[in-house]
XYZ file of C-alpha atoms in Angstrom:
573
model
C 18.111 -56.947 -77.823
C 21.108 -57.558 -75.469
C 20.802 -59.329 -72.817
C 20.745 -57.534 -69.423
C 24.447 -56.740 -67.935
C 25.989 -59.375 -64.963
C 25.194 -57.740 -61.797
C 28.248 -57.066 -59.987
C 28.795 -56.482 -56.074
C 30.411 -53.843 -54.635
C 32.931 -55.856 -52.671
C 33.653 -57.913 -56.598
C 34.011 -54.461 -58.242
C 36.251 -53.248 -55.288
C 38.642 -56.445 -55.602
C 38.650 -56.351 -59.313
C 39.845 -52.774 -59.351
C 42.710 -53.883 -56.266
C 43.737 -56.566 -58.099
C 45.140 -54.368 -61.183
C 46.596 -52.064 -58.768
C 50.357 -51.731 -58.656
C 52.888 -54.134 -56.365
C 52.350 -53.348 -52.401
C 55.368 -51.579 -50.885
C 55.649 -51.782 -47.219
C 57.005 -48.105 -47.266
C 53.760 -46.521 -47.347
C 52.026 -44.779 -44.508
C 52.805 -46.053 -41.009
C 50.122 -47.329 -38.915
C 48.629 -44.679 -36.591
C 49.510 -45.549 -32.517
C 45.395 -46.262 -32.028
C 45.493 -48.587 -35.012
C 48.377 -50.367 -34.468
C 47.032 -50.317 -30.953
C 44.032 -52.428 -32.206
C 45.703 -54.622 -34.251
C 47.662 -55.748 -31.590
C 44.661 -56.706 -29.781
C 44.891 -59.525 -32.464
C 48.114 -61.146 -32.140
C 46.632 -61.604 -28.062
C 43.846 -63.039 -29.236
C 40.872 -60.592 -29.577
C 40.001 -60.118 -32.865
C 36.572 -58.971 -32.165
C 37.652 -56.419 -30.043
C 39.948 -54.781 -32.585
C 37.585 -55.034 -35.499
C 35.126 -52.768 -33.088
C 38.008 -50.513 -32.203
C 39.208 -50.263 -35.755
C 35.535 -49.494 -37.357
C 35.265 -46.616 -34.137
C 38.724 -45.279 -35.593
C 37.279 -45.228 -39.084
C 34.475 -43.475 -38.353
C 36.276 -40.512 -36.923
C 38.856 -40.171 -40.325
C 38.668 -39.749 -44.139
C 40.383 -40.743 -47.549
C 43.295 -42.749 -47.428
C 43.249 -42.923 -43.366
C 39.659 -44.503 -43.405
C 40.550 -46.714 -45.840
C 43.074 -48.318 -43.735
C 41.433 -48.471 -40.894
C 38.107 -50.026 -42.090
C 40.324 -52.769 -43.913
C 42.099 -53.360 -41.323
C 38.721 -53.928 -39.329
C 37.818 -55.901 -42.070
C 40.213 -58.698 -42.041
C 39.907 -58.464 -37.690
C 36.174 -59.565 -38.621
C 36.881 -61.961 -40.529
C 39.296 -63.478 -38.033
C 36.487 -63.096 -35.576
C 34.526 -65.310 -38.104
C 32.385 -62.915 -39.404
C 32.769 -62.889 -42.973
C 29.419 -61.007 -43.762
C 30.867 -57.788 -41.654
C 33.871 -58.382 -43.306
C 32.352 -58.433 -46.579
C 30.138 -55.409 -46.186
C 33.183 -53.149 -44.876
C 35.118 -54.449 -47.965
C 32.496 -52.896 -50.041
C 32.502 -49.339 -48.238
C 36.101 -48.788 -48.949
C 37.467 -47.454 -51.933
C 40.067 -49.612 -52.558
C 43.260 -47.669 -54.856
C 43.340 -45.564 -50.918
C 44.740 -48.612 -49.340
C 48.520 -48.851 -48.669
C 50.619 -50.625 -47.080
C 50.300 -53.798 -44.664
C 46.084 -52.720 -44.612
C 46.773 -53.384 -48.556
C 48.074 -56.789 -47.691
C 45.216 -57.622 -44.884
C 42.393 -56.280 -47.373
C 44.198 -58.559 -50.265
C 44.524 -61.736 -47.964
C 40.563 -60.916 -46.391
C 39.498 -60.947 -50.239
C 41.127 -64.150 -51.480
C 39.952 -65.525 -48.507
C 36.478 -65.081 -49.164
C 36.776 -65.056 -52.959
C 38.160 -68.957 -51.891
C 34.915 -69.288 -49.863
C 32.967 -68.769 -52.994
C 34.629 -70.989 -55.363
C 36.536 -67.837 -57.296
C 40.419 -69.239 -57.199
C 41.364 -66.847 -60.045
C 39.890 -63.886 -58.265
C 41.746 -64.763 -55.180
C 45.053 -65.366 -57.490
C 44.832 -61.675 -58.568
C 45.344 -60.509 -55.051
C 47.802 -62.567 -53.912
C 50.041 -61.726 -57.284
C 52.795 -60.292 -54.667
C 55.565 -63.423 -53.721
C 54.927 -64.048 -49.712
C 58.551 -62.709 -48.982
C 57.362 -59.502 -49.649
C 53.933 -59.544 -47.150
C 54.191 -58.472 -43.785
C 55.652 -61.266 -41.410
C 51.971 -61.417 -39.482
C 50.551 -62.558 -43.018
C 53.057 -64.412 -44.859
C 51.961 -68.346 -43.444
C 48.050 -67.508 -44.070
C 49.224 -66.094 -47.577
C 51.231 -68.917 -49.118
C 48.182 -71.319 -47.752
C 45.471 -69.312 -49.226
C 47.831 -69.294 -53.124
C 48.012 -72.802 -52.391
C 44.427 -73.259 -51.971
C 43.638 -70.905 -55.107
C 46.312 -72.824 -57.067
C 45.542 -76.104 -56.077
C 41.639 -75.341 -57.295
C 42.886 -74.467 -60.676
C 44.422 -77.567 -60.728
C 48.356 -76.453 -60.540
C 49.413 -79.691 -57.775
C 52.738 -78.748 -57.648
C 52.561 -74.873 -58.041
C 50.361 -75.342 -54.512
C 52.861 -77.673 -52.761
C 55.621 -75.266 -53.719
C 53.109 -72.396 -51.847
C 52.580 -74.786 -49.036
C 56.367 -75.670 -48.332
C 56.835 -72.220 -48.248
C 54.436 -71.681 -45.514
C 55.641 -75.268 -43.685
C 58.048 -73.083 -41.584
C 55.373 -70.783 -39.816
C 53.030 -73.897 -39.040
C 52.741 -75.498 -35.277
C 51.169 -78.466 -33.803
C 48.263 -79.893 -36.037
C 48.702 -77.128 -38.829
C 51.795 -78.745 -39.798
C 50.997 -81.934 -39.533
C 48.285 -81.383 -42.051
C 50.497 -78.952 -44.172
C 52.787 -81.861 -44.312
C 49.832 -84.678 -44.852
C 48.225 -81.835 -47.833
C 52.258 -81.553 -49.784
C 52.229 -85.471 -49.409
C 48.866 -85.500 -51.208
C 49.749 -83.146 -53.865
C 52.846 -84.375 -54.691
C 50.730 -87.578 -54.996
C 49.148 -86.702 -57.901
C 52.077 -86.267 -59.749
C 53.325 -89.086 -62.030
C 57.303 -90.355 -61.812
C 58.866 -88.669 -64.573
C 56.497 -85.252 -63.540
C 58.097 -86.131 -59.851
C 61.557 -86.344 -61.290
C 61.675 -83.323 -63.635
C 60.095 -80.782 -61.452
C 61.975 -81.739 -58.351
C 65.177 -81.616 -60.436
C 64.318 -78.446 -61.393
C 64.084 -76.719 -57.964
C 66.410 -74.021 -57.141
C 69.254 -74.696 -54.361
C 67.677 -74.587 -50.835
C 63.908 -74.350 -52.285
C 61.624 -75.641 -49.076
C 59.527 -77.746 -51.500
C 62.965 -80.398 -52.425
C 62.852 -81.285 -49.067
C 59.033 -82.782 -49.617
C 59.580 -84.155 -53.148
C 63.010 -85.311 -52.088
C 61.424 -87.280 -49.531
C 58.276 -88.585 -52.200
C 61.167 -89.453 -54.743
C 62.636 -91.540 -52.014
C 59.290 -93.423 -51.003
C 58.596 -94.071 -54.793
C 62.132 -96.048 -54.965
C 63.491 -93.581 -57.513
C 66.798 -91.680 -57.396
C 67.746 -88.252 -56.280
C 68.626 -85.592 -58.611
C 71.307 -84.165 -56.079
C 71.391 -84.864 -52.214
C 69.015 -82.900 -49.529
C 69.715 -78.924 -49.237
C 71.349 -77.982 -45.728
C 71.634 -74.332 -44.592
C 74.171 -73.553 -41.488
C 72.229 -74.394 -38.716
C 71.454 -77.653 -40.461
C 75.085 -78.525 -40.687
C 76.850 -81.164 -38.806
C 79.775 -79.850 -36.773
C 82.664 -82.680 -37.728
C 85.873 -80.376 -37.478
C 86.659 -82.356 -34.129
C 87.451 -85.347 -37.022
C 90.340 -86.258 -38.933
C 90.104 -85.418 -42.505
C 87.777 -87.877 -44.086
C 89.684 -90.757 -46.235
C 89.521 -91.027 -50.132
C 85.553 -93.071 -49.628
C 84.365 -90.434 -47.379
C 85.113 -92.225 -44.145
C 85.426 -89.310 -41.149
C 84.056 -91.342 -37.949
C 84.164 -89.111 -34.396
C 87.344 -88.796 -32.712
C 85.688 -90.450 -29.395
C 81.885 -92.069 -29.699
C 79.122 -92.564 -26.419
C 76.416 -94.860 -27.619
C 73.341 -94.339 -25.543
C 71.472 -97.532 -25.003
C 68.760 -99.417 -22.686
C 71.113 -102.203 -21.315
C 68.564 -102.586 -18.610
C 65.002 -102.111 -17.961
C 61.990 -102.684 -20.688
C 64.249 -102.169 -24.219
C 67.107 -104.291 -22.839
C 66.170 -106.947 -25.156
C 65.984 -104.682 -28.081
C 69.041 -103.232 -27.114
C 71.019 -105.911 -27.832
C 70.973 -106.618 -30.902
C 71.425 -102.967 -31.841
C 74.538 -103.345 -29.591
C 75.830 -106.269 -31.194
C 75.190 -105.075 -34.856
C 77.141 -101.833 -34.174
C 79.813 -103.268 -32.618
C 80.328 -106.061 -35.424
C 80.175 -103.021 -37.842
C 82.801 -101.036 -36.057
C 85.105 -103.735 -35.309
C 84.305 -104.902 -39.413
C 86.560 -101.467 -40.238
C 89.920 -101.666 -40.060
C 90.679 -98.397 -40.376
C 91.190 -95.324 -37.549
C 87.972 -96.269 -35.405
C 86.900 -94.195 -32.230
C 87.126 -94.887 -28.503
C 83.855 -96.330 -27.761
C 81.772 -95.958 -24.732
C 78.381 -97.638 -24.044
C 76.540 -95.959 -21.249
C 72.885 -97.362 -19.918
C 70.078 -95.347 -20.547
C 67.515 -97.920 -18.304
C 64.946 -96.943 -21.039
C 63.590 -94.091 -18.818
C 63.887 -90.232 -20.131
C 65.508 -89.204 -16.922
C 68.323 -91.910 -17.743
C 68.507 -90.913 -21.257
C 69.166 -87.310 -19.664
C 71.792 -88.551 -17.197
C 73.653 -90.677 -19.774
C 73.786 -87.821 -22.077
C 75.321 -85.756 -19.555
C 77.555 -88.849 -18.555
C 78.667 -88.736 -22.304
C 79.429 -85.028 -23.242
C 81.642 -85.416 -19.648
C 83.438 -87.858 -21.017
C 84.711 -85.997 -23.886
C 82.583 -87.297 -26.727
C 82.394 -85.493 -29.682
C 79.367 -87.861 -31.051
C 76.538 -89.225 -29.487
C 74.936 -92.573 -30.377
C 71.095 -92.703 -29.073
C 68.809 -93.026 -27.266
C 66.467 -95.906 -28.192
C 63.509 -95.251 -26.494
C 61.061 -93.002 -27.849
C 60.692 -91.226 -24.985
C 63.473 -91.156 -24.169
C 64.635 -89.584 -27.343
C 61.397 -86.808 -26.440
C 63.732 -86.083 -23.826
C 66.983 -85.416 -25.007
C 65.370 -83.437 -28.270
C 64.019 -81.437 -25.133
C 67.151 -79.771 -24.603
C 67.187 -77.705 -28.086
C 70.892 -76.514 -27.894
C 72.616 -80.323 -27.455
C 76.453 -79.728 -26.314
C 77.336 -83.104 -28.244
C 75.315 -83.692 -31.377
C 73.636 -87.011 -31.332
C 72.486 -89.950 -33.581
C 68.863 -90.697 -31.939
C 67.480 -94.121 -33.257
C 64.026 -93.435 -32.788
C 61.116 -91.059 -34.058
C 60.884 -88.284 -31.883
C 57.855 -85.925 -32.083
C 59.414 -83.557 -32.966
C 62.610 -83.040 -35.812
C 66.436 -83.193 -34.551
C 67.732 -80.423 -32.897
C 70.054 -78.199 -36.030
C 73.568 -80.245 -36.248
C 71.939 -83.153 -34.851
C 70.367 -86.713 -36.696
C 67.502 -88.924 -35.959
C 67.183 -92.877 -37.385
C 64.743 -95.118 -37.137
C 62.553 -98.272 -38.283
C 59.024 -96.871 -37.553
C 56.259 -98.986 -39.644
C 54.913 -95.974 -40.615
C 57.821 -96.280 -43.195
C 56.416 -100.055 -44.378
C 52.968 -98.665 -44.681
C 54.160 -95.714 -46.894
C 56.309 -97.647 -49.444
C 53.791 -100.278 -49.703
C 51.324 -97.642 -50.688
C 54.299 -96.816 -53.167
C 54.407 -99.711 -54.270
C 51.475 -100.770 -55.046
C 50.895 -97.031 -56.907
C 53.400 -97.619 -59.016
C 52.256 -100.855 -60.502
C 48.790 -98.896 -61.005
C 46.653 -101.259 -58.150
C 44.048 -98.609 -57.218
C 41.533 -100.827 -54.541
C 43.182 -102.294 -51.797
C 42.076 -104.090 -48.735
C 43.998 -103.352 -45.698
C 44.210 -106.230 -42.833
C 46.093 -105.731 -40.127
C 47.314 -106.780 -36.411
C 45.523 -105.353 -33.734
C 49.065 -104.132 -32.133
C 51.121 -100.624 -32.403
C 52.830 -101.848 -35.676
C 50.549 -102.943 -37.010
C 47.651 -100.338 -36.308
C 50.687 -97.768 -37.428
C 51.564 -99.378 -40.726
C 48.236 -99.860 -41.896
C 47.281 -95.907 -41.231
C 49.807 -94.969 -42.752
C 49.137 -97.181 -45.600
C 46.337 -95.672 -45.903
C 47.258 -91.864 -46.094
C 49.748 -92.465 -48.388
C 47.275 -94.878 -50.969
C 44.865 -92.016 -50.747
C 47.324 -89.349 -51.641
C 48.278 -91.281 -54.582
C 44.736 -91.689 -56.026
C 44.091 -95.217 -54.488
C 41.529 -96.042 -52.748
C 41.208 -98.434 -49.294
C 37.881 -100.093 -49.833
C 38.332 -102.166 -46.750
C 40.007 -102.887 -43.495
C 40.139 -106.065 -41.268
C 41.610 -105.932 -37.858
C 42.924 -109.358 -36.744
C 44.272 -110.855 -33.472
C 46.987 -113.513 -32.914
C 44.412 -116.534 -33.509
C 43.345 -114.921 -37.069
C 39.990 -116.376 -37.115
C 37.509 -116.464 -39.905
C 37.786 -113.162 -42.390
C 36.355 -114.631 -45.678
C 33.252 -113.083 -45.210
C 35.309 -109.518 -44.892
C 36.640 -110.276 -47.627
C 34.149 -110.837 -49.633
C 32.191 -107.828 -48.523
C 34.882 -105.231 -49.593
C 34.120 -106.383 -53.241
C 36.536 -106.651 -55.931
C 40.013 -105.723 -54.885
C 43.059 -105.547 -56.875
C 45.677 -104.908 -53.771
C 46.031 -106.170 -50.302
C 48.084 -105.190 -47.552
C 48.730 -107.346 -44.677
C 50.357 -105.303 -41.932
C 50.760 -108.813 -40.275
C 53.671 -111.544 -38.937
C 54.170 -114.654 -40.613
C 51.976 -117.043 -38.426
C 48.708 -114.520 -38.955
C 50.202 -113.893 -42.951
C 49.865 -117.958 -43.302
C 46.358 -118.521 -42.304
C 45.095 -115.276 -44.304
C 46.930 -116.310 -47.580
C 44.214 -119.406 -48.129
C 41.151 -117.260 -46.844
C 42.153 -114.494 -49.279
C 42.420 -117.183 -52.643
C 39.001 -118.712 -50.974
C 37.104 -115.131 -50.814
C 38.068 -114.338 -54.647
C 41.157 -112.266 -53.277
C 43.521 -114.461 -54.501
C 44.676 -113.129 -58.037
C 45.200 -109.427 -55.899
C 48.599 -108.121 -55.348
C 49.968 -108.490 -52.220
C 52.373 -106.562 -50.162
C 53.248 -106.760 -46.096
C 55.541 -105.432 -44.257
C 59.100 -106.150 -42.692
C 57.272 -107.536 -39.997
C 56.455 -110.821 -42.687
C 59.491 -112.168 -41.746
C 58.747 -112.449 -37.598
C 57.957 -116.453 -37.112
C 58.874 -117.676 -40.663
C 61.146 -119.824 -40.795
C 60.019 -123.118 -41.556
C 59.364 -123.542 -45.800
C 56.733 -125.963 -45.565
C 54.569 -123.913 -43.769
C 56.086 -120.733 -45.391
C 55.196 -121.756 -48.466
C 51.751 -120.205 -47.988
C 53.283 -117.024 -48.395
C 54.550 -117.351 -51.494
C 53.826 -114.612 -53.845
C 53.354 -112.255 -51.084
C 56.216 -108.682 -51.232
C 57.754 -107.613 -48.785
C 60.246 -104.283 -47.619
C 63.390 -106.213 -46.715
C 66.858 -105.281 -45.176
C 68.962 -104.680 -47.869
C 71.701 -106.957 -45.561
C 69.375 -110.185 -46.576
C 69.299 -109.293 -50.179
C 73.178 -108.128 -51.048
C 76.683 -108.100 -49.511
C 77.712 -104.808 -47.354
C 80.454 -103.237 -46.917
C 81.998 -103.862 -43.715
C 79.331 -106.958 -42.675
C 79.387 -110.640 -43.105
C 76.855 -112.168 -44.851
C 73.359 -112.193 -42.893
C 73.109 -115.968 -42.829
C 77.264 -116.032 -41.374
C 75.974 -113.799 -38.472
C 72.838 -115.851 -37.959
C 74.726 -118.913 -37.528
C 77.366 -117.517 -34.659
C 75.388 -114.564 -33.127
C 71.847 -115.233 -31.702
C 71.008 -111.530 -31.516
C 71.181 -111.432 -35.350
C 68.445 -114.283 -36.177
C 64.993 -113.581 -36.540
C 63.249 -110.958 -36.061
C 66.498 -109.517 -33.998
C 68.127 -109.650 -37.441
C 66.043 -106.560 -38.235
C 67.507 -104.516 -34.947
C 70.986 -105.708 -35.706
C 71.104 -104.249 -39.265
C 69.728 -101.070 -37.708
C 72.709 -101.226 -35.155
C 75.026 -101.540 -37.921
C 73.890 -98.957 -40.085
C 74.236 -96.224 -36.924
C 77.831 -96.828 -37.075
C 77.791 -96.459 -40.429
C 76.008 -92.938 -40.216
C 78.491 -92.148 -37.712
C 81.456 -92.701 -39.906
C 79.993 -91.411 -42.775
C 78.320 -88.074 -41.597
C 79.578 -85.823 -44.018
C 79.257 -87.825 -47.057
C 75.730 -88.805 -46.642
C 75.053 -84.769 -45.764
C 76.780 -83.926 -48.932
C 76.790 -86.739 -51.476
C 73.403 -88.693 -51.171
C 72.850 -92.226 -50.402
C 74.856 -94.435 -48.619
C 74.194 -98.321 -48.896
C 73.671 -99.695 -45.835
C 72.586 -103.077 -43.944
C 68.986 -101.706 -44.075
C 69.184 -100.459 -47.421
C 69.504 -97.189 -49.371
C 70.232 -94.483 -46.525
C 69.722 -90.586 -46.934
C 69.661 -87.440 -44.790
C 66.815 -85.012 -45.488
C 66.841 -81.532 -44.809
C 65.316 -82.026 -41.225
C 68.316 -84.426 -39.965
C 65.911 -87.319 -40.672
C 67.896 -90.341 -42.064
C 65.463 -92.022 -45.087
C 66.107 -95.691 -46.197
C 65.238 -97.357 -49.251
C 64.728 -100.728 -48.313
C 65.460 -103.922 -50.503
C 62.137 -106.132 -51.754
C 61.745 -109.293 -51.692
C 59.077 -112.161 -51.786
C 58.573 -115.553 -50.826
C 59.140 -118.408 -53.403
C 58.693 -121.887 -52.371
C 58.416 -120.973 -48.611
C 61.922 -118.708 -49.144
C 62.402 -115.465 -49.132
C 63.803 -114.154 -51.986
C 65.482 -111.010 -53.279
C 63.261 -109.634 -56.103
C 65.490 -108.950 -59.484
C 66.122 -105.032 -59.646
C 65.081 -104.145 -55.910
C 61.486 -102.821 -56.687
């Protein structure tokens, strides 16, 4: 005897038939003025309102017309967050009547709730159309939800590829987490998977931008520089032809910087790296103008305006990161500009932003550490911004790569006692020390003493700030590090770092770091088009590229300590 037939729902046996049900076309019958009159009522926020009005419509038509209307009221309700409504008007329809955009809302309101209940396939079969062909209103929520679906049949990259798509139409938080969720599945992916898939991307596809920027924080190579569309494009036709190595600096250059207030001290060194760069070429260089920002926003504003009155066709800066908020502010910049900070939000189109945020330590030590398989790391960091900063973003990124933080230790100047921290996170193969060099030496013998000792361990650019002296820096030997490329390897255009160091006070120590980052602006600068069109550019902090966004990436040099000295590791990774 056979065993009694599945029992299937309404709504299931309504989406099954939809989802073998020929491509949408946005052709078919208009909305009527009432419904459209409703659905508007969601776009202002109301969706409650127009489900009711849209089920009050329904009632008073027939066939094709009621069809609409009551899917239409469906996917209202389950905006409203009422999915059983939802779900019960689903199931009154008959579903080869709907046309149209309703088609589209009663797809996306199915996959939706086929997603709820852990059906990704189901929810695949309605979204079989490509988003560029749903109605604008829909198109974000529909590459997320074949993201979702794809992402639960275990296709990583087939989501991320749904998810770039849908980056675009994403605000506030919702991109942030878009961003954080391509980041993850990317993650999963191993190097040579990276590689070949990203290489394979079509010209101008919105996922390169994302593995572009993975390949980048993995160390590996590009398979062809960042896609720019026109409004991305930097406007260099002010320039002399660029020379046989891609040289094309501005015709007259403003550099924005603090030479007073709070940054002043940061300030210089980026002033004094820029200008050893530019007066390193000996070639066609720029009239150069340094105006003072005071580190305030309204003084970013008012040197910006002092610049583009000058006649400046490039802008250098701001520092600040507020003040960089600022000038970002504006949108349509007269002068395009070269910020050297992290604003919140990307560069303006024809415009450039550069920084050394520690996010950018805490996401290549992740890398790092990923890449040599370590999969349970302990995290100790500085109670400051950096360090705080770094070790988040450590984190994030370790996670999206399958690792796992088992740990984390927050210490102050003084250090203290951790061992017993230590201990308590179990066994570890990984630590990162988001820490300077006087903290970094009196952790090194706690971690050896707690049964840490044999872990790998990685800080961050920071391990250089108060080294210095090799007896007591030989307690960090073993420990990696993300170095400027200008300690590891000549550079074009700049003296050796320890020649600087021994003239130039601005250039030692931890300033060393800020007067790299000075020299590698002009270098952007001068090299605009080439790194926009070409790919990387070596620079003083290492590897540089231009993403999609305007962002400049770096590649930084590694390097470790070896008998209290810090030394270039062989091959750079």
């Amino acid at each position: 005897m056979n065993k009694p037939a599945a029992r299937i729902s309404a709504l299931s046996l309504s989406l099954m038939l939809l989802a073998g049900c020929a491509t949408t076309s946005l052709t078919s019958t208009p909305d009527s003025p009432a419904q459209s009159q409703a659905l508007a009522l969601i776009e202002q926020g109301k969706p409650r309102d127009a489900a009711l009005q849209l089920e009050a419509l329904a009632a008073t038509l027939k066939g094709g017309a009621r069809s609409n209307a009551l899917a239409d009221a469906a996917w209202a309700w389950h905006l409203a967050g009422d999915s059983a409504r939802a779900r019960s008007l689903l199931g009154q329809m008959t579903a080869r009547q709907v046309n149209g955009a309703s088609l589209q809302r009663y797809q996306l309101t199915g996959a939706e709730l086929a997603l709820a209940d852990k059906q990704p396939a189901q929810a695949l079969a309605l979204l079989k159309d490509h988003g560029d062909n749903v109605h604008p209103s829909l198109r974000t929520r529909w590459y997320v939800a074949r993201a979702n679906a794809l992402q639960a049949t275990g296709d990583a990259f087939g989501a991320a590829t749904e998810r770039a798509r849908a980056h675009a139409g994403l605000t506030g938080s919702a991109r942030s987490e878009n961003q954080a969720a391509i980041a993850g599945l990317l993650g999963t992916l191993d190097d040579a998977t990276l590689r070949s898939r990203a290489a394979a991307l079509p010209a101008n596809d919105p996922l390169y931008n994302f593995a572009g920027r993975a390949l980048i924080a993995r160390g590996l190579p590009l398979p062809r520089p960042f896609d720019r569309d026109g409004a991305a494009q930097f406007d260099t036709s002010k320039r002399p032809p660029a020379m046989s190595d891609g040289y094309r600096p501005p015709a007259k250059l403003a550099v924005l910087l603090p030479l007073s207030g709070r940054l002043a001290t940061a300030a210089q060194p980026v002033r004094d790296g820029l200008l050893s760069a530019y007066y390193g070429e000996s070639r066609r260089r720029p009239d150069i103008n340094f105006i003072d920002t005071a580190g305030t926003p309204a003084g970013a504003l008012s040197a910006y305006d002092k610049a583009v009155a000058s006649g400046a066709d490039f802008v250098v800066g701001p520092l600040g990161r507020d003040e960089v908020d600022a000038v970002y502010g504006r949108q349509q910049l007269q002068v395009p500009v070269l910020a050297l900070n992290r604003g919140k939000d990307a560069p303006p189109a024809g415009s450039a932003g550069f920084s050394l945020a520690p996010e950018d330590d805490g996401i290549v030590a992740a890398e790092y550490l990923r890449g040599r398989e370590r999969s349970k790391a302990l995290v100790i960091n500085s109670s400051d911004d950096t360090g705080r900063r770094a070790a988040a973003a450590f984190a994030q990124r370790f996670a999206q790569r399958g690792g796992q933080v088992v740990a984390t230790v927050n210490v102050s100047e003084a250090v203290g006692d951790v061992g017993a921290q230590v201990r308590n996170a179990g066994q570890v193969d990984a630590v990162f020390l988001a820490v300077r060099a006087p903290q970094a030496r009196l952790l090194a013998p706690q971690l050896a003493l707690a049964g840490a000792g044999g872990a790998t361990r990685v800080g961050t650019s920071q391990l250089t700030v108060g080294s210095g002296k090799v007896e007591e820096d030989v307690a960090l030997d073993g420990i990696v590090y993300p170095n400027e490329a200008w300690n590891v390897r000549s550079v074009s255009g700049l003296p050796s770092a320890s020649q600087v160091a021994s003239t130039l006070p601005s250039a030692r120590g931890a300033a060393g770091r800020l007067f790299a980052f000075g020299a590698d602006a002009w270098k952007i600068t001068a090299y605009l088009d080439k790194l926009s069109n070409e790919g990387g550019l070596d620079g003083a902090t290492g590897t540089l590229f231009l993403d999609s966004n305007g962002n400049i990436l770096r590649q930084p040099a590694w390097s470790t300590f070896n008998g209290g000295r810090p030394m270039p590791i062989v091959g750079g990774r």
